[in-house]
C-alpha positions as CSV (number, residue, x, y, z in Angstrom):
1,X,-17.2,-12.6,-10.9
2,X,-14.4,-10.3,-12.1
3,X,-15.2,-6.6,-11.9
4,X,-15.8,-4.9,-15.3
5,X,-13.6,-2.0,-16.0
6,X,-15.2,0.8,-18.0
7,X,-13.6,1.4,-21.4
8,X,-12.7,5.0,-20.5
9,X,-10.9,3.9,-17.4
10,X,-8.9,1.3,-19.3
11,X,-7.9,4.0,-21.8
12,X,-6.7,6.2,-19.0
13,X,-4.6,3.3,-17.6
14,X,-2.9,2.8,-20.9
15,X,-2.0,6.5,-21.1
16,X,-0.8,6.4,-17.5
17,X,1.5,3.4,-18.2
18,X,3.0,5.3,-21.1
19,X,3.4,8.5,-19.1
20,X,5.2,6.8,-16.2
21,X,8.1,5.7,-18.5
22,X,8.8,9.3,-19.2
23,X,8.4,10.1,-15.5
24,X,10.8,7.4,-14.5
25,X,13.6,8.8,-16.7
26,X,13.1,12.4,-15.6
27,X,12.9,11.4,-11.9
28,X,16.1,9.2,-12.2
29,X,18.0,12.3,-13.4
30,X,16.8,14.2,-10.4
31,X,17.8,11.4,-8.0
32,X,21.2,10.7,-9.6
33,X,22.9,11.8,-6.4
34,X,21.3,9.0,-4.4
35,X,23.2,6.3,-6.4
36,X,26.5,8.0,-7.0
37,X,27.6,10.3,-9.7
38,X,28.7,7.7,-12.1
39,X,25.5,5.6,-11.9
40,X,22.9,8.1,-13.1
41,X,22.6,6.8,-16.7
42,X,22.4,3.2,-15.8
43,X,19.8,3.9,-13.0
44,X,17.6,5.9,-15.3
45,X,17.6,3.1,-17.9
46,X,16.9,0.4,-15.3
47,X,14.2,2.4,-13.6
48,X,12.5,3.3,-16.9
49,X,12.3,-0.4,-17.7
50,X,11.2,-1.4,-14.3
51,X,8.4,1.1,-14.0
52,X,7.1,0.7,-17.6
53,X,6.9,-3.1,-17.2
54,X,5.8,-3.1,-13.5
55,X,2.9,-0.7,-13.9
56,X,1.4,-3.2,-16.3
57,X,1.6,-5.9,-13.6
58,X,0.1,-3.6,-10.9
59,X,-2.7,-2.4,-13.1
60,X,-3.5,-6.0,-14.1
61,X,-3.7,-7.0,-10.4
62,X,-5.9,-4.1,-9.6
63,X,-8.3,-4.7,-12.6
64,X,-8.7,-8.5,-12.1
65,X,-9.0,-8.6,-8.3
66,X,-12.1,-10.4,-7.2
67,X,-13.8,-9.1,-4.0
68,X,-13.5,-11.4,-1.0
69,X,-16.6,-12.1,0.9
70,X,-18.3,-8.9,-0.3
71,X,-15.8,-6.8,1.5
72,X,-13.9,-5.5,-1.5
73,X,-10.5,-6.9,-0.8
74,X,-8.9,-7.5,-4.2
75,X,-6.6,-10.3,-5.1
76,X,-4.2,-7.7,-6.3
77,X,-3.3,-6.9,-2.7
78,X,-1.6,-10.2,-2.4
79,X,0.3,-9.8,-5.7
80,X,3.8,-8.4,-5.7
81,X,6.4,-7.5,-8.2
82,X,9.0,-9.0,-6.0
83,X,9.4,-12.7,-4.9
84,X,8.1,-15.2,-2.5
85,X,7.2,-13.6,0.9
86,X,8.8,-16.6,2.6
87,X,12.3,-15.6,1.3
88,X,11.9,-12.1,-0.1
89,X,11.9,-9.3,2.4
90,X,10.2,-6.8,0.1
91,X,7.3,-9.0,-0.7
92,X,6.9,-10.0,2.9
93,X,7.0,-6.4,4.3
94,X,4.6,-5.3,1.6
95,X,2.0,-7.8,2.9
96,X,2.6,-6.8,6.5
97,X,2.1,-3.2,5.4
98,X,-1.2,-4.0,3.7
99,X,-2.5,-5.7,6.8
100,X,-1.4,-2.6,8.8
101,X,-3.1,-0.4,6.2
102,X,-6.5,-2.2,6.5
103,X,-6.3,-1.8,10.3
104,X,-5.5,1.9,10.0
105,X,-8.7,2.4,8.0
106,X,-10.5,0.3,10.5
107,X,-9.5,2.2,13.6
108,X,-10.1,5.6,12.1
109,X,-13.6,4.6,11.0
110,X,-14.3,2.8,14.3
111,X,-13.3,5.7,16.4
112,X,-15.3,8.2,14.3
113,X,-18.5,6.2,14.9
114,X,-18.6,4.5,11.5
115,X,-18.5,1.1,13.1
116,X,-20.3,-1.0,10.5
117,X,-18.0,0.4,7.8
118,X,-15.0,-0.1,10.0
119,X,-15.7,-3.8,10.5
120,X,-15.2,-4.5,6.8
121,X,-11.5,-3.6,7.3
122,X,-10.6,-5.6,10.4
123,X,-8.9,-8.7,9.1
124,X,-9.6,-12.2,10.4
125,X,-6.8,-14.7,10.4
126,X,-8.8,-16.6,7.8
127,X,-8.7,-13.7,5.4
128,X,-6.9,-14.1,2.1
129,X,-4.4,-11.4,2.9
130,X,-3.3,-13.0,6.3
131,X,-3.4,-16.5,4.8
132,X,-0.9,-15.4,2.2
133,X,1.5,-14.5,5.1
134,X,1.1,-17.8,6.9
135,X,3.7,-19.8,4.9
136,X,6.1,-16.9,5.2
137,X,5.7,-16.9,9.0
138,X,6.5,-20.6,9.1
139,X,9.5,-20.3,6.8
140,X,10.9,-17.4,8.9
141,X,10.3,-19.2,12.2
142,X,7.7,-16.5,13.3
143,X,4.6,-17.4,15.3
144,X,2.2,-15.0,13.4
145,X,-0.4,-12.9,15.1
146,X,-3.6,-14.7,14.5
147,X,-4.7,-14.6,18.1
148,X,-4.2,-10.8,18.3
149,X,-6.2,-10.3,15.1
150,X,-9.0,-12.5,16.4
151,X,-9.1,-10.6,19.7
152,X,-9.3,-7.3,17.9
153,X,-12.0,-8.5,15.6
154,X,-14.1,-10.0,18.4
155,X,-13.8,-6.8,20.5
156,X,-14.8,-4.6,17.6
157,X,-17.8,-6.8,16.6
158,X,-18.9,-6.6,20.3
159,X,-18.7,-2.8,20.1
160,X,-16.0,-2.7,22.8
161,X,-13.0,-0.5,23.5
162,X,-10.4,-1.5,20.9
163,X,-7.4,0.6,21.8
164,X,-5.4,-2.0,23.6
165,X,-6.3,-4.8,21.2
166,X,-5.4,-2.6,18.2
167,X,-2.0,-1.7,19.8
168,X,-1.3,-5.4,20.4
169,X,-1.8,-6.2,16.7
170,X,0.4,-3.2,15.6
171,X,3.1,-4.3,18.0
172,X,2.9,-7.8,16.7
173,X,3.3,-6.6,13.1
174,X,6.4,-4.7,14.2
175,X,7.8,-7.7,15.9
176,X,7.4,-9.7,12.7
177,X,9.2,-7.2,10.6
178,X,12.8,-8.3,9.6
179,X,15.9,-6.2,9.6
180,X,16.3,-4.7,6.1
181,X,18.4,-2.3,4.2
182,X,17.0,1.2,3.5
183,X,16.7,0.2,-0.1
184,X,14.6,-2.8,0.6
185,X,12.3,-0.9,3.0
186,X,11.8,1.8,0.4
187,X,11.0,-0.8,-2.3
188,X,8.4,-2.3,0.0
189,X,6.9,1.2,0.6
190,X,6.8,1.8,-3.2
191,X,4.8,-1.5,-3.6
192,X,2.4,-0.5,-0.9
193,X,1.9,2.9,-2.4
194,X,1.4,1.3,-5.9
195,X,-1.3,-1.0,-4.4
196,X,-2.9,2.1,-2.9
197,X,-3.0,3.5,-6.5
198,X,-4.7,0.3,-7.7
199,X,-7.3,0.6,-4.9
200,X,-7.9,4.3,-5.7
201,X,-8.3,3.6,-9.4
202,X,-11.0,1.0,-8.6
203,X,-12.8,3.3,-6.2
204,X,-12.9,6.5,-8.2
205,X,-14.6,7.1,-11.6
206,X,-13.3,9.3,-14.3
207,X,-15.6,12.1,-13.2
208,X,-14.2,12.0,-9.6
209,X,-17.2,10.1,-8.2
210,X,-16.2,7.7,-5.4
211,X,-18.2,4.5,-6.1
212,X,-16.3,2.1,-3.9
213,X,-15.7,3.6,-0.5
214,X,-14.1,0.4,0.8
215,X,-11.3,0.5,-1.8
216,X,-10.9,4.3,-1.3
217,X,-10.5,3.7,2.4
218,X,-8.0,1.0,1.8
219,X,-5.9,3.3,-0.4
220,X,-5.8,5.8,2.5
221,X,-4.9,3.2,5.0
222,X,-2.0,1.9,2.8
223,X,-0.6,5.4,2.5
224,X,-0.7,6.0,6.2
225,X,1.0,2.6,6.7
226,X,3.7,3.7,4.3
227,X,4.2,6.9,6.2
228,X,4.5,5.0,9.4
229,X,7.1,2.7,7.9
230,X,9.1,5.7,6.7
231,X,8.9,7.4,10.0
232,X,10.6,4.4,11.6
233,X,13.6,4.5,9.3
234,X,16.9,5.7,10.6
235,X,20.2,6.2,8.8
236,X,23.4,8.2,9.0
237,X,24.0,7.9,5.3
238,X,23.1,11.2,3.5
239,X,22.0,9.5,0.3
240,X,19.7,7.2,2.1
241,X,18.4,10.1,4.2
242,X,17.6,12.0,1.1
243,X,15.8,9.1,-0.4
244,X,13.7,8.7,2.7
245,X,12.9,12.4,2.7
246,X,11.8,12.2,-0.9
247,X,9.6,9.2,-0.1
248,X,8.0,11.1,2.7
249,X,7.2,14.0,0.4
250,X,5.7,11.7,-2.2
251,X,3.5,9.9,0.3
252,X,2.3,13.3,1.7
253,X,1.4,14.5,-1.8
254,X,-0.7,11.3,-2.3
255,X,-2.4,11.7,1.1
256,X,-3.4,15.2,0.2
257,X,-6.0,13.7,-2.1
258,X,-8.0,12.5,0.9
259,X,-10.3,15.0,2.5
260,X,-12.0,12.3,4.5
261,X,-12.9,8.6,4.5
262,X,-16.6,8.9,3.7
263,X,-16.4,11.4,0.8
264,X,-18.6,11.1,-2.3
265,X,-16.2,12.8,-4.8
266,X,-12.5,13.7,-5.2
267,X,-10.5,15.8,-7.5
268,X,-7.6,13.4,-7.2
269,X,-6.5,10.8,-9.8
270,X,-4.6,7.6,-9.4
271,X,-1.7,9.0,-11.4
272,X,-0.6,10.9,-8.2
273,X,-0.3,7.6,-6.3
274,X,1.4,5.8,-9.2
275,X,3.8,8.6,-9.7
276,X,4.7,8.6,-6.0
277,X,5.3,4.9,-6.1
278,X,7.5,5.2,-9.2
279,X,9.6,8.0,-7.6
280,X,10.0,6.1,-4.4
281,X,11.1,3.0,-6.3
282,X,13.7,4.9,-8.3
283,X,15.1,6.4,-5.1
284,X,15.3,2.9,-3.6
285,X,17.1,1.4,-6.6
286,X,19.5,4.4,-6.6
287,X,20.7,3.1,-3.2
288,X,21.3,-0.5,-4.4
């Protein structure tokens, strides 16, 4: 059954989509230095079109996602504005980032004693999200990390010490990450952050009540995964370095909405996450 979206929340989404077009144009002017002095106007127009059209896709994915196995994993997590993960690095790294984000939520909850809640985030190889990566692994000549995921899941379900098993999965994800341009990596981050916005929007009502902790925790995990990806980026190009710095700032602003993973209310709104995703995307496209 598809989740029903309250009328008030749908109205808010329509307003948000309209507002992001204005945001994109304003942010593109601020970031004109990233793409070269003569490219500012073209980048602003392109980014305005991309964000206005793309937010509709992201919102739709977030609205129509059907929970998997009662755990709250939406189909929208597998959706992407880019291409086939088998051939498109942005789509592929986005999915890797979402797996990593789930595991971040898992380990923080597990280590804080919220083990039952944590287990809803540890992904089995049979999960929809991992399954969507399997064809990409085959196409890229990569073995995948099903065994490492299974070991982590089994250890967690047994209530064991999961540090080594968790580290093995994170190392495997890193080993499966391709070499990419800074622009591609920032585009992947923007998509992960946008998916965090979708999850946050599902989790939080208009009055700030958190009614779906699983999706709220997912949003947090995806943002931390985004920050981790950004922390691994290195460049000697000043424009690229500025774009990475801006992306870091936007992710930190989004993370400031989270006081904890078991909160009942928040003053945050999904517009902060969507705005961060839009600005990161504009910065990325300014480097293309």
